[in-house]
Short mmCIF file of C-alpha atoms in Angstrom, two decimals:
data_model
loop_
_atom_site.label_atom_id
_atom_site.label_comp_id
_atom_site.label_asym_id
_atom_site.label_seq_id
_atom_site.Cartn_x
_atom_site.Cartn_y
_atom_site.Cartn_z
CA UNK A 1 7.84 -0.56 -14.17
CA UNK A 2 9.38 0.77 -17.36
CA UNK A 3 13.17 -0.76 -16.26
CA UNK A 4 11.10 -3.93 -17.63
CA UNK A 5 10.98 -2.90 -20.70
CA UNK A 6 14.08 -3.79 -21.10
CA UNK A 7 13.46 -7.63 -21.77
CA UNK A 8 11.12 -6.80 -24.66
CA UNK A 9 14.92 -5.98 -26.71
CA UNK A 10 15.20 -9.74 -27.88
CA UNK A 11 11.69 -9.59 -29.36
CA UNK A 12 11.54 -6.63 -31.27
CA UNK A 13 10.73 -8.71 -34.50
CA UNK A 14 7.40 -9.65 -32.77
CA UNK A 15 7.08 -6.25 -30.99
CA UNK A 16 7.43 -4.15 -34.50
CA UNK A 17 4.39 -6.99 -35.31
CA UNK A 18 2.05 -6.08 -32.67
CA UNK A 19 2.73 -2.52 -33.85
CA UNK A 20 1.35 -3.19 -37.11
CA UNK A 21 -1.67 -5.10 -35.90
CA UNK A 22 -2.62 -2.26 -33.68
CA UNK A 23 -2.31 0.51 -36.05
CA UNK A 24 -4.61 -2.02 -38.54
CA UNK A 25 -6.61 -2.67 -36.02
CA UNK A 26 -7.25 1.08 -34.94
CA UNK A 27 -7.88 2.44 -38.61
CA UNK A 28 -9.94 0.03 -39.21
CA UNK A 29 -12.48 0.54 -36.18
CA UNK A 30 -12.25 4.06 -37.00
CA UNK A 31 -13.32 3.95 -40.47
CA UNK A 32 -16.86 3.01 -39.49
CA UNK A 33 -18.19 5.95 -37.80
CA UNK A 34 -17.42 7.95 -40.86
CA UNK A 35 -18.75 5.05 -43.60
CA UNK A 36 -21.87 5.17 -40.84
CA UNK A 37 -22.52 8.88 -41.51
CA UNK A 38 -22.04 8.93 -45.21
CA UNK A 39 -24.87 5.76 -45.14
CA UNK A 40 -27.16 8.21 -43.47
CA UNK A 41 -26.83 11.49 -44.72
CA UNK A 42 -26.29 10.38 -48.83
CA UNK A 43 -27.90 6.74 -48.42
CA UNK A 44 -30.81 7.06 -46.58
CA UNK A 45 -31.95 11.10 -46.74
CA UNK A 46 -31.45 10.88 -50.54
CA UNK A 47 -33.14 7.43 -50.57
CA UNK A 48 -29.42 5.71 -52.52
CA UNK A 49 -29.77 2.16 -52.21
CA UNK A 50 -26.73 1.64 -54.60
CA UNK A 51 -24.83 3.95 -51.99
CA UNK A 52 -25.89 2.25 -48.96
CA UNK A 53 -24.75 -0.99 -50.35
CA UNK A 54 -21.50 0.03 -51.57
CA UNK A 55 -20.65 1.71 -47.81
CA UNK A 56 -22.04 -1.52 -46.21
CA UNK A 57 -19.61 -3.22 -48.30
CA UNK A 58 -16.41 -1.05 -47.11
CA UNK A 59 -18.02 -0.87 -43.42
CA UNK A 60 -17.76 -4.97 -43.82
CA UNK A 61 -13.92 -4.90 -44.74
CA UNK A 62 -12.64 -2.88 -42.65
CA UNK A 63 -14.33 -4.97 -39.70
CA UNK A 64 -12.40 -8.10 -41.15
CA UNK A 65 -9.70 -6.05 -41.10
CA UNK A 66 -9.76 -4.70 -37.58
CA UNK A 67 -10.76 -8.39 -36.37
CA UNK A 68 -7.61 -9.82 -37.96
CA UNK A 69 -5.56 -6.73 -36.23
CA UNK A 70 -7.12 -7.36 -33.03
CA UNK A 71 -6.36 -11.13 -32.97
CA UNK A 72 -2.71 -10.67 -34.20
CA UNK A 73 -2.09 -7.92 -31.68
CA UNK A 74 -3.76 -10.64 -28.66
CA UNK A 75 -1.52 -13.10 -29.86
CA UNK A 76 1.90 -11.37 -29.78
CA UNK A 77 1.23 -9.15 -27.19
CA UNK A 78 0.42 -12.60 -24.77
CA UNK A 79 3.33 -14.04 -26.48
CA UNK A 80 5.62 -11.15 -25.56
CA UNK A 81 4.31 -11.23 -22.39
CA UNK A 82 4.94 -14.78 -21.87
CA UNK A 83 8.40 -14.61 -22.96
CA UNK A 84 9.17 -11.52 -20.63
CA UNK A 85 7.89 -13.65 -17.83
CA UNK A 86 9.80 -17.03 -18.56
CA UNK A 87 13.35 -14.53 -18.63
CA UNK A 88 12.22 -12.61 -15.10
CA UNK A 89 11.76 -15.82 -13.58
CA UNK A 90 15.30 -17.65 -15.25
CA UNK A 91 17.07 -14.28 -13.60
CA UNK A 92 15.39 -13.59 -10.58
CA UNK A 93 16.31 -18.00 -9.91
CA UNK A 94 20.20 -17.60 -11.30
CA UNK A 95 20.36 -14.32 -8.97
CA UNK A 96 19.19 -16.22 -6.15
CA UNK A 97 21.53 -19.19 -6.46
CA UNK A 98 24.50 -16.41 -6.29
CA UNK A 99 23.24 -15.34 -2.70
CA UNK A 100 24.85 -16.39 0.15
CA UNK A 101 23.24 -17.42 3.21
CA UNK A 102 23.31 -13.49 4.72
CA UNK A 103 21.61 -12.20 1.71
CA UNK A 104 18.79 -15.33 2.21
CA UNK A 105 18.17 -14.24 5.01
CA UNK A 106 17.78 -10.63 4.18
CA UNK A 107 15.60 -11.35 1.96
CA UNK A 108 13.82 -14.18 3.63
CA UNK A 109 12.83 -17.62 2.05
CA UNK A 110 9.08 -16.88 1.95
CA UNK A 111 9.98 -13.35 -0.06
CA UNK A 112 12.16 -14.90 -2.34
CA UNK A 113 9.60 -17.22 -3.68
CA UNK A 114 6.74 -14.50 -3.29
CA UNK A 115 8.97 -12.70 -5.60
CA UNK A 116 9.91 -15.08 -8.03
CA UNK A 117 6.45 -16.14 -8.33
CA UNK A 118 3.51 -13.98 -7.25
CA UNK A 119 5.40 -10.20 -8.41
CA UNK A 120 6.69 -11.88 -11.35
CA UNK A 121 3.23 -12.78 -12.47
CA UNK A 122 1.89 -9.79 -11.80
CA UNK A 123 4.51 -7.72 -13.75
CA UNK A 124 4.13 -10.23 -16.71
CA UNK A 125 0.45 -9.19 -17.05
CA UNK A 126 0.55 -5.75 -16.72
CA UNK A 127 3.25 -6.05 -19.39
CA UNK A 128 0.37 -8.11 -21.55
CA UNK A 129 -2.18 -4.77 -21.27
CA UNK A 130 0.97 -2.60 -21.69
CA UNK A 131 2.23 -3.87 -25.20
CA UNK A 132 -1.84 -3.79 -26.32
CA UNK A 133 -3.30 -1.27 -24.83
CA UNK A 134 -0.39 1.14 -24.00
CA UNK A 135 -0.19 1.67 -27.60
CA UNK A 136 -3.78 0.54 -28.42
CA UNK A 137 -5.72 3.43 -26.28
CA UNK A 138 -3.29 6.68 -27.34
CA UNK A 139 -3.71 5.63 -30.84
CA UNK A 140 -7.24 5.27 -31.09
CA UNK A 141 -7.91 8.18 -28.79
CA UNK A 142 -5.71 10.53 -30.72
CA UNK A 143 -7.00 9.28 -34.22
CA UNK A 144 -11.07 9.61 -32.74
CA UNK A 145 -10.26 13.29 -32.06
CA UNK A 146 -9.02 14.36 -34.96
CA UNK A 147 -12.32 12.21 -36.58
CA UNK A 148 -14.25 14.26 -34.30
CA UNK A 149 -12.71 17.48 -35.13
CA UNK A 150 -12.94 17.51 -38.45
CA UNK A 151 -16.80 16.34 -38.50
CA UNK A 152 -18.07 18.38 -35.81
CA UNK A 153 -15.42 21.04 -33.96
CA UNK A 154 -18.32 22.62 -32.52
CA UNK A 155 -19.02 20.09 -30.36
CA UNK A 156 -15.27 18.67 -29.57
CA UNK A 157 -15.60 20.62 -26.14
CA UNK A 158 -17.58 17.65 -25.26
CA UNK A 159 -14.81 15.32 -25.33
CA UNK A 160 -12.63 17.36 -23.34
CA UNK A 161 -14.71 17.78 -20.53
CA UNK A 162 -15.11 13.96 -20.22
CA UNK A 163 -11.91 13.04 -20.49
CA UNK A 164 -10.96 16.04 -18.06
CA UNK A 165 -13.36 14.52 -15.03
CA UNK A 166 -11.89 11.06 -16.02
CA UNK A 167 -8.89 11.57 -15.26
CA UNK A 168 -9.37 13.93 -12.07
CA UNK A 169 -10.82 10.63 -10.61
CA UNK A 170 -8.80 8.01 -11.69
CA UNK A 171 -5.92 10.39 -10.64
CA UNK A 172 -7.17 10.91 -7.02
CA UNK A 173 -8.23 7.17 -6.82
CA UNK A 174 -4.51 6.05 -7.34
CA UNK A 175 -2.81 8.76 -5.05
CA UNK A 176 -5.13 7.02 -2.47
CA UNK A 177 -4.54 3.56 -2.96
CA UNK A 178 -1.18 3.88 -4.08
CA UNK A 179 0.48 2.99 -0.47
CA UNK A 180 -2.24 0.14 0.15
CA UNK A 181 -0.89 -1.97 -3.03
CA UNK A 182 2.49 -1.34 -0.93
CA UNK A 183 1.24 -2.54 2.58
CA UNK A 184 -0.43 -5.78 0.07
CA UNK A 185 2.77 -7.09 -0.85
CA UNK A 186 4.41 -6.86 2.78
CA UNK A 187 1.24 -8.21 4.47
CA UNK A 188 1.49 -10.85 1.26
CA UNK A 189 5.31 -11.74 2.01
CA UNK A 190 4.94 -12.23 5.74
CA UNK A 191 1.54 -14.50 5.69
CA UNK A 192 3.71 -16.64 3.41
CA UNK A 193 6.90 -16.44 6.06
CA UNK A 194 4.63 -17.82 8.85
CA UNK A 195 2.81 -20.71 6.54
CA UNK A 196 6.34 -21.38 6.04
CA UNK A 197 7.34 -21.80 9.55
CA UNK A 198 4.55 -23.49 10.63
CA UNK A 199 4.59 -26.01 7.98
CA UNK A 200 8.60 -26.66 8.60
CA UNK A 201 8.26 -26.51 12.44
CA UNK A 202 5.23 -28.13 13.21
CA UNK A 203 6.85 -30.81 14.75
CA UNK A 204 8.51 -28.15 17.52
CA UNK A 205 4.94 -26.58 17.66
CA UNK A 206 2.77 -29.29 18.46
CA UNK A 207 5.71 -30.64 21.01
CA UNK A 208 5.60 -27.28 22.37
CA UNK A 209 1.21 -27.19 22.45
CA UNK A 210 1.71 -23.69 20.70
CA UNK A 211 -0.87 -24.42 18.23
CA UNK A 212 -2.95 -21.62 19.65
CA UNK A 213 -0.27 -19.05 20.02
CA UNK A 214 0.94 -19.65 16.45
CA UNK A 215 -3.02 -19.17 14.78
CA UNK A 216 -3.49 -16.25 16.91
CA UNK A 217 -0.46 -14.50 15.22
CA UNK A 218 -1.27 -15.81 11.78
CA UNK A 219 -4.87 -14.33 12.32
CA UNK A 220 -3.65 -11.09 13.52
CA UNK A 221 -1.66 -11.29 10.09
CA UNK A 222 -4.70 -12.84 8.06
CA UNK A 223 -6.88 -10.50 9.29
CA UNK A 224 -4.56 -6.84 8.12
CA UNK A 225 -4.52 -8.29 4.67
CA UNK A 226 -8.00 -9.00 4.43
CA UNK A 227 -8.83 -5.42 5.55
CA UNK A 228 -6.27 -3.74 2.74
CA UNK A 229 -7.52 -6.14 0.21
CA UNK A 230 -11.26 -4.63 1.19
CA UNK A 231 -9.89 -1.16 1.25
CA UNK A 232 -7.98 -1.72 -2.56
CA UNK A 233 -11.04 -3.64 -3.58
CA UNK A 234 -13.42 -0.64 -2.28
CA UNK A 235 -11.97 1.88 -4.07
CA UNK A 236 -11.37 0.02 -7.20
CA UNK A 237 -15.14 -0.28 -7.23
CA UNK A 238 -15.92 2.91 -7.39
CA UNK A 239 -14.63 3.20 -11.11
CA UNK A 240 -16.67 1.36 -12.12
CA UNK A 241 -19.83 3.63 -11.44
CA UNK A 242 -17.94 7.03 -11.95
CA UNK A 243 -17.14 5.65 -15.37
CA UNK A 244 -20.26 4.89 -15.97
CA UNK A 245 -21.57 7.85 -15.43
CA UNK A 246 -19.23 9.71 -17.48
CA UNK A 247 -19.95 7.78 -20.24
CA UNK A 248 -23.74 7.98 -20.20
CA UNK A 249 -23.27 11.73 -19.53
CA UNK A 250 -21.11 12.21 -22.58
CA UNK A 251 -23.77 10.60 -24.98
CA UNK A 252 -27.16 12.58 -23.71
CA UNK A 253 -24.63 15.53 -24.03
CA UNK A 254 -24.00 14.96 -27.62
CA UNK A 255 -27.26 13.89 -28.34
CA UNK A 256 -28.53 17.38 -26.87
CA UNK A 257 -26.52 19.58 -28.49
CA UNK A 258 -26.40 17.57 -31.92
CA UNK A 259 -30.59 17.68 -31.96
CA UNK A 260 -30.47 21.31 -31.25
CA UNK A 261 -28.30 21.51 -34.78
CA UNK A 262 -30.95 19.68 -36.98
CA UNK A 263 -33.10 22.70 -36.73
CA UNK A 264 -30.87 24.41 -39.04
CA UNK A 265 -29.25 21.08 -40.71
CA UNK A 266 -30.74 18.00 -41.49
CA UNK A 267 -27.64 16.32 -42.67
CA UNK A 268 -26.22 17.36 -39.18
CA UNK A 269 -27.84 13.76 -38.02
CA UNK A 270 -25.05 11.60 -39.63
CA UNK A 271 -22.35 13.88 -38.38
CA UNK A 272 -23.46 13.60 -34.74
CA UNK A 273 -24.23 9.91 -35.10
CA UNK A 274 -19.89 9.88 -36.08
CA UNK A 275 -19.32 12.15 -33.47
CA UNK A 276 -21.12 10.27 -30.70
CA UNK A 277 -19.22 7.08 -32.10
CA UNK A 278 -15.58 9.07 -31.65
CA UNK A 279 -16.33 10.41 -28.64
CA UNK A 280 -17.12 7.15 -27.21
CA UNK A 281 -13.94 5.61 -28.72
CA UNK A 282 -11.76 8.59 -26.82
CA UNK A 283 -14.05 7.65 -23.75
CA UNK A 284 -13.55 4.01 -24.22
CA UNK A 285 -9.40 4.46 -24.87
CA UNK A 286 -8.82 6.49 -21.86
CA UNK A 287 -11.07 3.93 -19.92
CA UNK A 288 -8.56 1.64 -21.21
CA UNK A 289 -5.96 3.56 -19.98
CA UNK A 290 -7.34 4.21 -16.35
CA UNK A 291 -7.36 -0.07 -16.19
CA UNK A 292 -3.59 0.21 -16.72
CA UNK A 293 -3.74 2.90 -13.99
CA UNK A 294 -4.84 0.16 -11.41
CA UNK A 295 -2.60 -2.71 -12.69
CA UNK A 296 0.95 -0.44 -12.65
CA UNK A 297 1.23 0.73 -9.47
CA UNK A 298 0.56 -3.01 -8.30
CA UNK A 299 2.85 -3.85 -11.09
CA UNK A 300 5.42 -1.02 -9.75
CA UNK A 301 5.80 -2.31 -6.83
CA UNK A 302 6.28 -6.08 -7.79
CA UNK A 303 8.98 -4.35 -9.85
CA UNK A 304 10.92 -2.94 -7.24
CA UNK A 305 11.22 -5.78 -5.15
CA UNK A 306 12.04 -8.17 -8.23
CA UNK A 307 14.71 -5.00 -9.13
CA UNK A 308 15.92 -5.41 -5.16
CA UNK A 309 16.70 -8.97 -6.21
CA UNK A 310 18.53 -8.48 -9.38
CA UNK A 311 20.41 -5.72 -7.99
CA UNK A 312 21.65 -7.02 -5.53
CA UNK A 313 25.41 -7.47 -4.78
CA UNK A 314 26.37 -10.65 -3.11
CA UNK A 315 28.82 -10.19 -0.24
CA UNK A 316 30.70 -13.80 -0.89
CA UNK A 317 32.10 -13.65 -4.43
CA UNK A 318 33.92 -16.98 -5.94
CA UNK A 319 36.83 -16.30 -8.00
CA UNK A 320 37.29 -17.54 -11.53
CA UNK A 321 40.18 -19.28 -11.00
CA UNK A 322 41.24 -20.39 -7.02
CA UNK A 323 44.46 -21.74 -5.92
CA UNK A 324 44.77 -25.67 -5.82
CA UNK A 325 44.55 -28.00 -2.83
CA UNK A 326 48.25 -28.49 -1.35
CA UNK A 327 49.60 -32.40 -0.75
CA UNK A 328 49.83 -32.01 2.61
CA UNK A 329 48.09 -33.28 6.01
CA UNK A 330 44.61 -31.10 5.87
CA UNK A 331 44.11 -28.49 8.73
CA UNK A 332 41.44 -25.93 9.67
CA UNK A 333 42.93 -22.76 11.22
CA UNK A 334 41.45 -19.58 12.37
CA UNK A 335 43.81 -16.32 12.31
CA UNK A 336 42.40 -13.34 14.69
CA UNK A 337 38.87 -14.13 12.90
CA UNK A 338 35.58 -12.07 14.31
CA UNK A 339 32.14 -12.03 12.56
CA UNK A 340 29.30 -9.56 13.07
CA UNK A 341 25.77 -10.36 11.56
CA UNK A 342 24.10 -7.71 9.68
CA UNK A 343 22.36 -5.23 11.79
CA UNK A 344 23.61 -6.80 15.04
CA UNK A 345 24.90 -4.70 17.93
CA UNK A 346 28.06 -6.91 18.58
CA UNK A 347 30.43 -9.14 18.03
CA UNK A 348 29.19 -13.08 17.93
CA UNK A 349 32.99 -13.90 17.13
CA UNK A 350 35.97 -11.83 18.14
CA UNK A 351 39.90 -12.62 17.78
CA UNK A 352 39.39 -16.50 17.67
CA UNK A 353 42.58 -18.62 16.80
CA UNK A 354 43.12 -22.32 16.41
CA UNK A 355 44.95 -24.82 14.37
CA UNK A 356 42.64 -28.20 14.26
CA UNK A 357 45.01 -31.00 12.84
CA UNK A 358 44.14 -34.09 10.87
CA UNK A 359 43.95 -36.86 13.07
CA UNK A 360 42.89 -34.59 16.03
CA UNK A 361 39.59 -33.80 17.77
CA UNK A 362 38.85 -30.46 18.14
CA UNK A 363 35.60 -29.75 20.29
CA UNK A 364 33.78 -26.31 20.86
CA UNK A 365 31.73 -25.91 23.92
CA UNK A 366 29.40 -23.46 24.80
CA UNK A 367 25.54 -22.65 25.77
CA UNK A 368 23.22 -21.54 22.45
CA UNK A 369 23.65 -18.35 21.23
CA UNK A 370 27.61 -18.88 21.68
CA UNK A 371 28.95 -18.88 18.00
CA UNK A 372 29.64 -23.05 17.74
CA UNK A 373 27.35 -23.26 14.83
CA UNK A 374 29.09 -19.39 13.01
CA UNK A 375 32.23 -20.74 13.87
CA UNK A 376 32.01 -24.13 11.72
CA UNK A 377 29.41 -21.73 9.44
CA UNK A 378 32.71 -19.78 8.15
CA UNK A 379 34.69 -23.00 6.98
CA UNK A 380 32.66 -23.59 4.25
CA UNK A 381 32.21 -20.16 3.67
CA UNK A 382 28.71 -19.42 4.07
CA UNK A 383 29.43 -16.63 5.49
CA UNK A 384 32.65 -14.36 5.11
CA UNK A 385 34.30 -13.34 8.72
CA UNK A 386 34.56 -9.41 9.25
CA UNK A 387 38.34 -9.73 10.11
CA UNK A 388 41.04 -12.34 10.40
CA UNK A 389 41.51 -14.98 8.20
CA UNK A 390 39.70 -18.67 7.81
CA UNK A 391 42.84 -21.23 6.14
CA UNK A 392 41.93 -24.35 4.99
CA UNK A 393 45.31 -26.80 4.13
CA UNK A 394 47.30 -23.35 4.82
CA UNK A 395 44.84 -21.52 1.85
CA UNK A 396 42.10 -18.93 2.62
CA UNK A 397 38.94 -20.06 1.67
CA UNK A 398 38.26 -16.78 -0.27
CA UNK A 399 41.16 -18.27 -2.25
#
């Protein structure tokens, strides 16, 4: 996922931006609790009006400042993100046009466009939560606990038990579901192979009455990706509760042991009112960080297939400069030329030569399967023959 970050290097102008925003944004939200405690134990024990409305004031500031932090980090960080997405697609399209028919159909039609479409999307907005709250949720988190420590230290243990059983279950979630967002994408790919065939062959289908045959094996498909998508979306439901819980438990815990102070120090109300705050920001960040937890490995994966795209080699590669077309009668001739598909067991060509003349017919004859359609395949060079050589006017076509 991180290889991705790569395409953020042509925005850094508008990345050093959302920085800003986010920092602004952070120290602003984290201003309050403290303003919020001074209001109660100097405002409102010693009955200070004058104080109360000179904190409310602050408290009011920094809230327009955090708003206008939080809308300028929205903005670039969906801007970024959009960008990112526009150059994935532009390469993942210019790497495509490079293939030749072998790596097409490595790859598969239905793939290609699952990956320049569906994965791309997907990485573009787990890159959106990335630039926000990638830096967003640390920030605050680590700013909240130092807030916390210095109003309360007694009670920081809190925090660290929370944030302990948080991540022991977003942790064994993911290691769980991990291999499921996996199985997704292939189940994804080949449901969008056979709409594809069906739609192009219907004709052949319908002549064939295979209608049946064909929406069996598309259910059989349908019905594996509905089941993973209930599996992922079963588990990913059970955050939702488990954080729950961990957040209400973290509150009557500092509510407990805070009350159990004001025996012994009245003023010990505002500082656990702050503390409650921070230690539901540190909850709240690391909440934010478990919802990146679901969207990267999703994201991962989508990365690794677009990376299988853009790193791949093309087997047919055009010279800059070829040799120009002699003045002279034109001819097709084959030299000793065999061809082997990837991952077959044999041979479909081996040793052919010919010499087909202008002015000449030249027929090939054979049953399907044969190698007529290969043979005139290589001319053109769609394909590159394992040995021998392909000559077109007396040049080699990889000439």
């Amino acid at each position: 996922m991180f290889k991705m970050l790569r395409y953020i290097r042509p925005y850094y102008k508008q990345a050093i931006i959302l920085i800003l925003s986010i920092a602004m944004q952070a120290w602003g939200v984290l201003r309050l609790p403290t303003l919020m405690s001074e209001i109660v134990n100097k405002g409102i024990i010693d009955k200070d009006t004058d104080l109360i409305l000179m904190v409310g004031v602050q408290m009011f500031l920094w809230t327009v400042l955090s708003s206008i932090g939080a809308l300028s980090s929205s903005y670039f960080s969906a801007k970024i993100g959009a960008a990112i997405g526009r150059d994935m697609r532009d390469d993942v399209f210019k790497k495509i046009l490079s293939f030749s028919i072998a790596e097409i159909d490595k790859f598969s039609t239905a793939s290609l466009i699952t990956r320049t479409t569906n994965d791309i999307s997907t990485v573009q907005n787990t890159l959106i939560m990335m630039l926000s709250m990638m830096l967003r949720a640390p920030l605050m988190a680590v700013l909240a606990i130092i807030e916390a420590v210095r109003l309360a230290p007694d009670m920081t243990w809190i925090i660290a038990v929370s944030v302990g059983v948080l991540l022991f279950c977003v942790i064994s979630i993911m290691m769980t579901v991990m291999p499921k967002f996996v199985l997704y994408q292939k189940l994804f790919d080949k449901i969008n192979l056979l709409t594809r065939e069906n739609l192009t062959g219907r004709r052949v289908i319908r002549a064939f009455n295979n209608e049946k045959y064909e929406a069996r094996k598309f259910d059989k498909t349908n019905m594996k990706l509905m089941k993973t998508d209930i599996f992922i979306g079963t588990l990913m439901s059970l955050e939702g509760p488990l954080m729950t819980l961990i957040f209400n438990g973290t509150t009557v815990l500092c509510i407990w042991i805070g009350i159990s102070h004001l025996e012994f120090d009245a003023s010990y109300l505002g500082k656990m009112m702050a503390f409650m705050q921070y230690a539901v920001r540190v909850i709240m960040s690391f909440l934010f960080l478990t919802m990146l937890f679901v969207m990267v490995p999703r994201a991962a994966v989508s990365t690794k297939r677009i990376n299988e795209v853009l790193r791949a080699k093309p087997k047919i590669i055009w010279k800059e400069t070829g040799e120009e077309v002699r003045e002279n009668q034109p001819t097709v001739e084959f030299k000793k030329v065999s061809f082997k598909y990837d991952g077959a067991e044999g041979e479909v060509l081996t040793n052919v030569s010919f010499l087909a003349k202008a002015g000449e017919t030249t027929a090939f004859i054979g049953s399907t399967g044969s190698g007529k359609s290969t043979l005139i395949n290589l001319v053109p060079r769609f394909y590159d023959c394992t040995s021998g050589e392909v000559l077109v006017n007396g040049i080699n076509v990889k000439d």
